[in-house]
């Protein structure tokens, strides 16, 4: 199957899941998680109408930007962002989805202020409270949102999450529902219901995420094929 055929098949499944949940398929965006795939693959996804591309590694993204890999689609940063690499990302991407610490938030504010721009971000929720994973613990998200509201060069557009990889299906769905509840709560309390993105769901679970309320899914291998780690 080609990248465009994969995208078309995923869009159909996304639409079916949306309709099942009584939602409009048009309100759910498909982000291609293009890590370890080359500029040609990214361009094929853009040509097939992907809503955005998401990258995980700064160095890889910088190299692919130089090859015009993303021209024609918004670019998101979705991976763990080290503070010393923030300046290579702020202003280069439309959305940083993976803001999971107050230190990183402060660093993004500083870099965006220097450029005199407002950087769109999502707050990452560590819904499984995993030690090794970045992201705010669920009970810390409101405090993080308040901290972000005090940053004039940062605009929070919503939340992002990656549930524990080993969760059973029903447990995974429960994580999605919890993050959705948090999204609705904080959106109403602090953001006048102006949030745009609840980013959750990957190749194996994007339909469940949509049924639980996702407005944005990040799909890699189901679009680009299996990644080969060497
Ligand atoms: C790689 C990645 C994805 C996509 O994973 P697949 O299982 O290949 O769909 C989504 N989100 C993030 C943050 C990723 O790093």
mmCIF file of C-alpha atoms and ligand atoms in Angstrom, residues 33 35 56 78-79 160 162 202-204 218-222 227, ligand 1:
data_model
loop_
_atom_site.group_PDB
_atom_site.id
_atom_site.type_symbol
_atom_site.label_atom_id
_atom_site.label_comp_id
_atom_site.label_asym_id
_atom_site.label_seq_id
_atom_site.Cartn_x
_atom_site.Cartn_y
_atom_site.Cartn_z
ATOM 1 C CA UNK A 33 4.324 11.063 12.753
ATOM 2 C CA UNK A 35 10.186 10.168 12.382
ATOM 3 C CA UNK A 56 10.392 13.802 17.306
ATOM 4 C CA UNK A 78 5.856 15.874 19.111
ATOM 5 C CA UNK A 79 8.944 14.360 20.769
ATOM 6 C CA UNK A 160 -1.549 15.886 24.393
ATOM 7 C CA UNK A 162 0.663 9.100 25.307
ATOM 8 C CA UNK A 202 -1.504 6.498 17.477
ATOM 9 C CA UNK A 203 -1.513 3.694 14.864
ATOM 10 C CA UNK A 204 -2.817 1.055 17.265
ATOM 11 C CA UNK A 218 -0.723 11.165 15.576
ATOM 12 C CA UNK A 219 -0.203 8.232 13.264
ATOM 13 C CA UNK A 220 3.194 6.934 12.140
ATOM 14 C CA UNK A 221 3.636 3.306 11.124
ATOM 15 C CA UNK A 222 0.098 2.893 9.752
ATOM 16 C CA UNK A 227 10.135 1.797 11.402
HETATM 17 C C1 LIG B 1 6.087 7.779 16.868
HETATM 18 C C2 LIG B 1 5.032 8.561 17.552
HETATM 19 C C3 LIG B 1 3.694 8.439 17.183
HETATM 20 C C4 LIG B 1 3.185 7.461 16.140
HETATM 21 O O1 LIG B 1 3.414 6.139 16.531
HETATM 22 P P1 LIG B 1 2.855 4.929 15.621
HETATM 23 O O2 LIG B 1 2.604 3.838 16.592
HETATM 24 O O3 LIG B 1 3.924 4.612 14.640
HETATM 25 O O4 LIG B 1 1.622 5.407 14.975
HETATM 26 C C5 LIG B 1 2.773 9.258 17.821
HETATM 27 N N1 LIG B 1 3.138 10.132 18.771
HETATM 28 C C6 LIG B 1 4.409 10.280 19.158
HETATM 29 C C7 LIG B 1 4.746 11.264 20.211
HETATM 30 C C8 LIG B 1 5.398 9.490 18.567
HETATM 31 O O5 LIG B 1 6.653 9.617 18.972
#
